[in-house]
Amino acid sequence: MEKTRIAIILRKSPTKNTEIGLDVQKFEILKKIYSDFKKEEITIVTYSDVAKGDSVNRPSLTRLFKRIPEFKYAYCYNVDRFSRSWLGIKWLHEYFTDGCQLRFVTSLGLLYAANGTLNHDTYLQFFILCGFAQYELLRIRSRIKTGIERIKADPKLRAEKYKGGSKGRSWAKSK
């Protein structure tokens, strides 16, 4: 009997914000895999991706996607981590619509119907969740940009915000 090959995709941003760590994600994904494949022999390969939003320099994911036809399933913790940008939707269509099935531990049902095609209702939910994640990123970027511009424009605000801060910042040199 041939072993079922499963990829685990661990995703985390490189920021210091508190979010679910890679170890916790892996633990939860493994619980789900062992629950789904109780009596089957499986082989699991893990890929960890720690990168910013739209960054294309993602060596672990690049390695995974080159090998994706080898796997029957790929597990990810949740949709949000998978699709923090338009790349998530692109990856779904490029790598997970024919052959390897993408499964999430939280926040979404099965993406695939019994015949292996995309489940239309769940795909709509996936697409909406991807849109919310992208919307959230755009809003964060906008707020950061607005805040930096305000601080640059108002020396009093800059002095208040960065009391005793380094003068070496690029915005601190401009008026």
JSON list of C-alpha atoms in Angstrom, two decimals:
[
{"chain": "A", "resi": 1, "resn": "MET", "atom": "CA", "xyz": [0.00, 0.00, 0.00]},
{"chain": "A", "resi": 2, "resn": "GLU", "atom": "CA", "xyz": [1.38, 3.38, -1.06]},
{"chain": "A", "resi": 3, "resn": "LYS", "atom": "CA", "xyz": [1.71, 6.07, 1.59]},
{"chain": "A", "resi": 4, "resn": "THR", "atom": "CA", "xyz": [-0.35, 9.24, 1.23]},
{"chain": "A", "resi": 5, "resn": "ARG", "atom": "CA", "xyz": [2.01, 12.22, 0.88]},
{"chain": "A", "resi": 6, "resn": "ILE", "atom": "CA", "xyz": [0.97, 15.32, 2.80]},
{"chain": "A", "resi": 7, "resn": "ALA", "atom": "CA", "xyz": [2.62, 18.75, 2.89]},
{"chain": "A", "resi": 8, "resn": "ILE", "atom": "CA", "xyz": [2.29, 21.05, 5.89]},
{"chain": "A", "resi": 9, "resn": "ILE", "atom": "CA", "xyz": [2.51, 24.76, 5.11]},
{"chain": "A", "resi": 10, "resn": "LEU", "atom": "CA", "xyz": [3.41, 26.87, 8.14]},
{"chain": "A", "resi": 11, "resn": "ARG", "atom": "CA", "xyz": [3.01, 30.62, 7.62]},
{"chain": "A", "resi": 12, "resn": "LYS", "atom": "CA", "xyz": [4.03, 33.51, 9.85]},
{"chain": "A", "resi": 13, "resn": "SER", "atom": "CA", "xyz": [4.84, 37.14, 9.29]},
{"chain": "A", "resi": 14, "resn": "PRO", "atom": "CA", "xyz": [8.28, 38.29, 10.44]},
{"chain": "A", "resi": 15, "resn": "THR", "atom": "CA", "xyz": [6.82, 41.02, 12.67]},
{"chain": "A", "resi": 16, "resn": "LYS", "atom": "CA", "xyz": [7.01, 40.87, 16.45]},
{"chain": "A", "resi": 17, "resn": "ASN", "atom": "CA", "xyz": [3.22, 41.02, 16.73]},
{"chain": "A", "resi": 18, "resn": "THR", "atom": "CA", "xyz": [1.67, 38.28, 18.78]},
{"chain": "A", "resi": 19, "resn": "GLU", "atom": "CA", "xyz": [0.17, 35.67, 16.53]},
{"chain": "A", "resi": 20, "resn": "ILE", "atom": "CA", "xyz": [0.03, 31.92, 16.48]},
{"chain": "A", "resi": 21, "resn": "GLY", "atom": "CA", "xyz": [3.58, 30.61, 16.35]},
{"chain": "A", "resi": 22, "resn": "LEU", "atom": "CA", "xyz": [4.87, 28.01, 13.94]},
{"chain": "A", "resi": 23, "resn": "ASP", "atom": "CA", "xyz": [5.08, 25.31, 16.64]},
{"chain": "A", "resi": 24, "resn": "VAL", "atom": "CA", "xyz": [1.44, 25.79, 17.63]},
{"chain": "A", "resi": 25, "resn": "GLN", "atom": "CA", "xyz": [0.34, 25.77, 13.99]},
{"chain": "A", "resi": 26, "resn": "LYS", "atom": "CA", "xyz": [2.27, 22.55, 13.35]},
{"chain": "A", "resi": 27, "resn": "PHE", "atom": "CA", "xyz": [0.81, 20.88, 16.46]},
{"chain": "A", "resi": 28, "resn": "GLU", "atom": "CA", "xyz": [-2.77, 21.77, 15.44]},
{"chain": "A", "resi": 29, "resn": "ILE", "atom": "CA", "xyz": [-2.19, 20.72, 11.82]},
{"chain": "A", "resi": 30, "resn": "LEU", "atom": "CA", "xyz": [-0.73, 17.38, 12.89]},
{"chain": "A", "resi": 31, "resn": "LYS", "atom": "CA", "xyz": [-3.75, 16.74, 15.15]},
{"chain": "A", "resi": 32, "resn": "LYS", "atom": "CA", "xyz": [-6.04, 17.39, 12.17]},
{"chain": "A", "resi": 33, "resn": "ILE", "atom": "CA", "xyz": [-3.99, 15.18, 9.83]},
{"chain": "A", "resi": 34, "resn": "TYR", "atom": "CA", "xyz": [-3.95, 12.26, 12.28]},
{"chain": "A", "resi": 35, "resn": "SER", "atom": "CA", "xyz": [-7.69, 12.70, 12.78]},
{"chain": "A", "resi": 36, "resn": "ASP", "atom": "CA", "xyz": [-8.32, 12.70, 9.01]},
{"chain": "A", "resi": 37, "resn": "PHE", "atom": "CA", "xyz": [-6.01, 9.76, 8.25]},
{"chain": "A", "resi": 38, "resn": "LYS", "atom": "CA", "xyz": [-6.44, 7.41, 11.20]},
{"chain": "A", "resi": 39, "resn": "LYS", "atom": "CA", "xyz": [-5.78, 4.15, 9.40]},
{"chain": "A", "resi": 40, "resn": "GLU", "atom": "CA", "xyz": [-3.76, 5.25, 6.41]},
{"chain": "A", "resi": 41, "resn": "GLU", "atom": "CA", "xyz": [0.00, 5.28, 6.16]},
{"chain": "A", "resi": 42, "resn": "ILE", "atom": "CA", "xyz": [1.18, 8.81, 5.55]},
{"chain": "A", "resi": 43, "resn": "THR", "atom": "CA", "xyz": [4.36, 10.71, 4.83]},
{"chain": "A", "resi": 44, "resn": "ILE", "atom": "CA", "xyz": [4.48, 14.33, 6.01]},
{"chain": "A", "resi": 45, "resn": "VAL", "atom": "CA", "xyz": [6.81, 17.06, 4.76]},
{"chain": "A", "resi": 46, "resn": "THR", "atom": "CA", "xyz": [6.81, 20.48, 6.44]},
{"chain": "A", "resi": 47, "resn": "TYR", "atom": "CA", "xyz": [7.44, 23.83, 4.76]},
{"chain": "A", "resi": 48, "resn": "SER", "atom": "CA", "xyz": [7.83, 26.96, 6.92]},
{"chain": "A", "resi": 49, "resn": "ASP", "atom": "CA", "xyz": [7.24, 30.35, 5.35]},
{"chain": "A", "resi": 50, "resn": "VAL", "atom": "CA", "xyz": [8.20, 33.49, 7.26]},
{"chain": "A", "resi": 51, "resn": "ALA", "atom": "CA", "xyz": [7.88, 36.46, 4.92]},
{"chain": "A", "resi": 52, "resn": "LYS", "atom": "CA", "xyz": [6.16, 39.79, 4.40]},
{"chain": "A", "resi": 53, "resn": "GLY", "atom": "CA", "xyz": [2.89, 40.20, 2.46]},
{"chain": "A", "resi": 54, "resn": "ASP", "atom": "CA", "xyz": [3.61, 40.23, -1.26]},
{"chain": "A", "resi": 55, "resn": "SER", "atom": "CA", "xyz": [7.27, 39.26, -1.05]},
{"chain": "A", "resi": 56, "resn": "VAL", "atom": "CA", "xyz": [8.22, 36.92, -3.87]},
{"chain": "A", "resi": 57, "resn": "ASN", "atom": "CA", "xyz": [11.42, 35.82, -2.15]},
{"chain": "A", "resi": 58, "resn": "ARG", "atom": "CA", "xyz": [9.97, 32.81, -0.33]},
{"chain": "A", "resi": 59, "resn": "PRO", "atom": "CA", "xyz": [12.41, 29.91, -0.65]},
{"chain": "A", "resi": 60, "resn": "SER", "atom": "CA", "xyz": [10.39, 27.40, 1.37]},
{"chain": "A", "resi": 61, "resn": "LEU", "atom": "CA", "xyz": [7.19, 27.98, -0.60]},
{"chain": "A", "resi": 62, "resn": "THR", "atom": "CA", "xyz": [9.13, 27.95, -3.86]},
{"chain": "A", "resi": 63, "resn": "ARG", "atom": "CA", "xyz": [10.51, 24.50, -2.93]},
{"chain": "A", "resi": 64, "resn": "LEU", "atom": "CA", "xyz": [7.02, 23.30, -2.01]},
{"chain": "A", "resi": 65, "resn": "PHE", "atom": "CA", "xyz": [5.41, 24.55, -5.19]},
{"chain": "A", "resi": 66, "resn": "LYS", "atom": "CA", "xyz": [8.07, 22.90, -7.35]},
{"chain": "A", "resi": 67, "resn": "ARG", "atom": "CA", "xyz": [7.20, 19.60, -5.65]},
{"chain": "A", "resi": 68, "resn": "ILE", "atom": "CA", "xyz": [3.43, 20.07, -5.24]},
{"chain": "A", "resi": 69, "resn": "PRO", "atom": "CA", "xyz": [2.47, 17.31, -7.75]},
{"chain": "A", "resi": 70, "resn": "GLU", "atom": "CA", "xyz": [4.11, 14.79, -5.37]},
{"chain": "A", "resi": 71, "resn": "PHE", "atom": "CA", "xyz": [1.52, 15.50, -2.65]},
{"chain": "A", "resi": 72, "resn": "LYS", "atom": "CA", "xyz": [-2.09, 14.46, -2.42]},
{"chain": "A", "resi": 73, "resn": "TYR", "atom": "CA", "xyz": [-2.90, 17.05, 0.28]},
{"chain": "A", "resi": 74, "resn": "ALA", "atom": "CA", "xyz": [-1.41, 20.26, 1.68]},
{"chain": "A", "resi": 75, "resn": "TYR", "atom": "CA", "xyz": [-2.53, 21.48, 5.12]},
{"chain": "A", "resi": 76, "resn": "CYS", "atom": "CA", "xyz": [-2.39, 25.05, 6.35]},
{"chain": "A", "resi": 77, "resn": "TYR", "atom": "CA", "xyz": [-3.53, 26.42, 9.71]},
{"chain": "A", "resi": 78, "resn": "ASN", "atom": "CA", "xyz": [-6.00, 28.99, 8.41]},
{"chain": "A", "resi": 79, "resn": "VAL", "atom": "CA", "xyz": [-7.02, 30.99, 5.38]},
{"chain": "A", "resi": 80, "resn": "ASP", "atom": "CA", "xyz": [-5.77, 34.28, 6.80]},
{"chain": "A", "resi": 81, "resn": "ARG", "atom": "CA", "xyz": [-2.17, 33.10, 7.03]},
{"chain": "A", "resi": 82, "resn": "PHE", "atom": "CA", "xyz": [-2.34, 31.50, 3.60]},
{"chain": "A", "resi": 83, "resn": "SER", "atom": "CA", "xyz": [-3.74, 34.51, 1.82]},
{"chain": "A", "resi": 84, "resn": "ARG", "atom": "CA", "xyz": [-2.46, 37.73, 3.34]},
{"chain": "A", "resi": 85, "resn": "SER", "atom": "CA", "xyz": [-2.22, 39.02, -0.22]},
{"chain": "A", "resi": 86, "resn": "TRP", "atom": "CA", "xyz": [-3.35, 38.31, -3.76]},
{"chain": "A", "resi": 87, "resn": "LEU", "atom": "CA", "xyz": [-0.66, 35.61, -3.89]},
{"chain": "A", "resi": 88, "resn": "GLY", "atom": "CA", "xyz": [-2.88, 33.26, -1.87]},
{"chain": "A", "resi": 89, "resn": "ILE", "atom": "CA", "xyz": [-5.55, 33.27, -4.53]},
{"chain": "A", "resi": 90, "resn": "LYS", "atom": "CA", "xyz": [-2.92, 32.96, -7.29]},
{"chain": "A", "resi": 91, "resn": "TRP", "atom": "CA", "xyz": [-1.32, 30.01, -5.46]},
{"chain": "A", "resi": 92, "resn": "LEU", "atom": "CA", "xyz": [-4.68, 28.31, -5.02]},
{"chain": "A", "resi": 93, "resn": "HIS", "atom": "CA", "xyz": [-5.37, 28.44, -8.74]},
{"chain": "A", "resi": 94, "resn": "GLU", "atom": "CA", "xyz": [-1.84, 27.65, -9.81]},
{"chain": "A", "resi": 95, "resn": "TYR", "atom": "CA", "xyz": [-1.13, 24.72, -7.47]},
{"chain": "A", "resi": 96, "resn": "PHE", "atom": "CA", "xyz": [-4.24, 23.47, -5.69]},
{"chain": "A", "resi": 97, "resn": "THR", "atom": "CA", "xyz": [-7.08, 23.30, -8.21]},
{"chain": "A", "resi": 98, "resn": "ASP", "atom": "CA", "xyz": [-5.99, 20.09, -9.92]},
{"chain": "A", "resi": 99, "resn": "GLY", "atom": "CA", "xyz": [-4.25, 17.30, -8.00]},
{"chain": "A", "resi": 100, "resn": "CYS", "atom": "CA", "xyz": [-3.05, 18.40, -4.56]},
{"chain": "A", "resi": 101, "resn": "GLN", "atom": "CA", "xyz": [-5.93, 19.47, -2.32]},
{"chain": "A", "resi": 102, "resn": "LEU", "atom": "CA", "xyz": [-5.44, 22.35, 0.11]},
{"chain": "A", "resi": 103, "resn": "ARG", "atom": "CA", "xyz": [-7.03, 21.90, 3.54]},
{"chain": "A", "resi": 104, "resn": "PHE", "atom": "CA", "xyz": [-7.32, 24.30, 6.45]},
{"chain": "A", "resi": 105, "resn": "VAL", "atom": "CA", "xyz": [-7.44, 23.38, 10.13]},
{"chain": "A", "resi": 106, "resn": "THR", "atom": "CA", "xyz": [-9.62, 26.37, 11.09]},
{"chain": "A", "resi": 107, "resn": "SER", "atom": "CA", "xyz": [-12.03, 28.83, 9.53]},
{"chain": "A", "resi": 108, "resn": "LEU", "atom": "CA", "xyz": [-13.16, 26.95, 6.44]},
{"chain": "A", "resi": 109, "resn": "GLY", "atom": "CA", "xyz": [-14.84, 23.74, 5.36]},
{"chain": "A", "resi": 110, "resn": "LEU", "atom": "CA", "xyz": [-13.55, 21.45, 2.63]},
{"chain": "A", "resi": 111, "resn": "LEU", "atom": "CA", "xyz": [-12.53, 23.36, -0.49]},
{"chain": "A", "resi": 112, "resn": "TYR", "atom": "CA", "xyz": [-13.18, 20.33, -2.70]},
{"chain": "A", "resi": 113, "resn": "ALA", "atom": "CA", "xyz": [-16.24, 18.33, -3.66]},
{"chain": "A", "resi": 114, "resn": "ALA", "atom": "CA", "xyz": [-16.20, 14.52, -3.63]},
{"chain": "A", "resi": 115, "resn": "ASN", "atom": "CA", "xyz": [-15.11, 14.44, -7.29]},
{"chain": "A", "resi": 116, "resn": "GLY", "atom": "CA", "xyz": [-12.01, 16.59, -6.54]},
{"chain": "A", "resi": 117, "resn": "THR", "atom": "CA", "xyz": [-13.25, 19.82, -8.10]},
{"chain": "A", "resi": 118, "resn": "LEU", "atom": "CA", "xyz": [-13.52, 23.06, -6.12]},
{"chain": "A", "resi": 119, "resn": "ASN", "atom": "CA", "xyz": [-16.60, 23.28, -3.92]},
{"chain": "A", "resi": 120, "resn": "HIS", "atom": "CA", "xyz": [-18.24, 26.50, -5.14]},
{"chain": "A", "resi": 121, "resn": "ASP", "atom": "CA", "xyz": [-19.75, 27.55, -1.80]},
{"chain": "A", "resi": 122, "resn": "THR", "atom": "CA", "xyz": [-16.54, 27.03, 0.16]},
{"chain": "A", "resi": 123, "resn": "TYR", "atom": "CA", "xyz": [-14.49, 28.66, -2.59]},
{"chain": "A", "resi": 124, "resn": "LEU", "atom": "CA", "xyz": [-16.69, 31.76, -2.29]},
{"chain": "A", "resi": 125, "resn": "GLN", "atom": "CA", "xyz": [-15.97, 31.82, 1.47]},
{"chain": "A", "resi": 126, "resn": "PHE", "atom": "CA", "xyz": [-12.24, 31.35, 0.76]},
{"chain": "A", "resi": 127, "resn": "PHE", "atom": "CA", "xyz": [-12.28, 34.22, -1.72]},
{"chain": "A", "resi": 128, "resn": "ILE", "atom": "CA", "xyz": [-14.14, 36.50, 0.72]},
{"chain": "A", "resi": 129, "resn": "LEU", "atom": "CA", "xyz": [-11.71, 35.68, 3.55]},
{"chain": "A", "resi": 130, "resn": "CYS", "atom": "CA", "xyz": [-8.80, 36.41, 1.20]},
{"chain": "A", "resi": 131, "resn": "GLY", "atom": "CA", "xyz": [-10.42, 39.72, 0.34]},
{"chain": "A", "resi": 132, "resn": "PHE", "atom": "CA", "xyz": [-10.81, 40.64, 4.02]},
{"chain": "A", "resi": 133, "resn": "ALA", "atom": "CA", "xyz": [-7.15, 39.81, 4.68]},
{"chain": "A", "resi": 134, "resn": "GLN", "atom": "CA", "xyz": [-6.03, 41.94, 1.73]},
{"chain": "A", "resi": 135, "resn": "TYR", "atom": "CA", "xyz": [-8.36, 44.78, 2.80]},
{"chain": "A", "resi": 136, "resn": "GLU", "atom": "CA", "xyz": [-6.91, 44.65, 6.31]},
{"chain": "A", "resi": 137, "resn": "LEU", "atom": "CA", "xyz": [-3.35, 44.90, 4.97]},
{"chain": "A", "resi": 138, "resn": "LEU", "atom": "CA", "xyz": [-4.21, 47.84, 2.73]},
{"chain": "A", "resi": 139, "resn": "ARG", "atom": "CA", "xyz": [-5.82, 49.68, 5.67]},
{"chain": "A", "resi": 140, "resn": "ILE", "atom": "CA", "xyz": [-2.79, 49.05, 7.90]},
{"chain": "A", "resi": 141, "resn": "ARG", "atom": "CA", "xyz": [-0.42, 50.31, 5.21]},
{"chain": "A", "resi": 142, "resn": "SER", "atom": "CA", "xyz": [-2.58, 53.40, 4.69]},
{"chain": "A", "resi": 143, "resn": "ARG", "atom": "CA", "xyz": [-2.68, 54.22, 8.41]},
{"chain": "A", "resi": 144, "resn": "ILE", "atom": "CA", "xyz": [1.09, 53.81, 8.71]},
{"chain": "A", "resi": 145, "resn": "LYS", "atom": "CA", "xyz": [1.72, 56.04, 5.71]},
{"chain": "A", "resi": 146, "resn": "THR", "atom": "CA", "xyz": [-0.70, 58.69, 7.01]},
{"chain": "A", "resi": 147, "resn": "GLY", "atom": "CA", "xyz": [0.91, 58.62, 10.45]},
{"chain": "A", "resi": 148, "resn": "ILE", "atom": "CA", "xyz": [4.42, 59.00, 9.04]},
{"chain": "A", "resi": 149, "resn": "GLU", "atom": "CA", "xyz": [3.32, 61.90, 6.84]},
{"chain": "A", "resi": 150, "resn": "ARG", "atom": "CA", "xyz": [1.67, 63.65, 9.82]},
{"chain": "A", "resi": 151, "resn": "ILE", "atom": "CA", "xyz": [4.79, 63.24, 11.94]},
{"chain": "A", "resi": 152, "resn": "LYS", "atom": "CA", "xyz": [7.02, 64.54, 9.13]},
{"chain": "A", "resi": 153, "resn": "ALA", "atom": "CA", "xyz": [4.77, 67.58, 8.60]},
{"chain": "A", "resi": 154, "resn": "ASP", "atom": "CA", "xyz": [4.46, 68.63, 12.25]},
{"chain": "A", "resi": 155, "resn": "PRO", "atom": "CA", "xyz": [7.74, 69.13, 14.18]},
{"chain": "A", "resi": 156, "resn": "LYS", "atom": "CA", "xyz": [5.84, 69.43, 17.49]},
{"chain": "A", "resi": 157, "resn": "LEU", "atom": "CA", "xyz": [4.10, 66.12, 16.90]},
{"chain": "A", "resi": 158, "resn": "ARG", "atom": "CA", "xyz": [7.42, 64.55, 15.96]},
{"chain": "A", "resi": 159, "resn": "ALA", "atom": "CA", "xyz": [9.04, 65.86, 19.15]},
{"chain": "A", "resi": 160, "resn": "GLU", "atom": "CA", "xyz": [6.10, 64.60, 21.25]},
{"chain": "A", "resi": 161, "resn": "LYS", "atom": "CA", "xyz": [6.00, 61.18, 19.61]},
{"chain": "A", "resi": 162, "resn": "TYR", "atom": "CA", "xyz": [9.73, 60.51, 19.60]},
{"chain": "A", "resi": 163, "resn": "LYS", "atom": "CA", "xyz": [11.02, 62.16, 22.77]},
{"chain": "A", "resi": 164, "resn": "GLY", "atom": "CA", "xyz": [14.73, 61.50, 22.91]},
{"chain": "A", "resi": 165, "resn": "GLY", "atom": "CA", "xyz": [14.53, 59.30, 19.83]},
{"chain": "A", "resi": 166, "resn": "SER", "atom": "CA", "xyz": [17.39, 58.78, 17.44]},
{"chain": "A", "resi": 167, "resn": "LYS", "atom": "CA", "xyz": [18.14, 61.66, 15.06]},
{"chain": "A", "resi": 168, "resn": "GLY", "atom": "CA", "xyz": [19.34, 59.14, 12.49]},
{"chain": "A", "resi": 169, "resn": "ARG", "atom": "CA", "xyz": [15.88, 58.32, 11.19]},
{"chain": "A", "resi": 170, "resn": "SER", "atom": "CA", "xyz": [15.36, 59.36, 7.58]},
{"chain": "A", "resi": 171, "resn": "TRP", "atom": "CA", "xyz": [12.15, 61.29, 8.41]},
{"chain": "A", "resi": 172, "resn": "ALA", "atom": "CA", "xyz": [13.92, 63.15, 11.24]},
{"chain": "A", "resi": 173, "resn": "LYS", "atom": "CA", "xyz": [16.39, 64.68, 8.74]},
{"chain": "A", "resi": 174, "resn": "SER", "atom": "CA", "xyz": [13.68, 66.09, 6.48]},
{"chain": "A", "resi": 175, "resn": "LYS", "atom": "CA", "xyz": [11.49, 69.09, 7.26]}
]
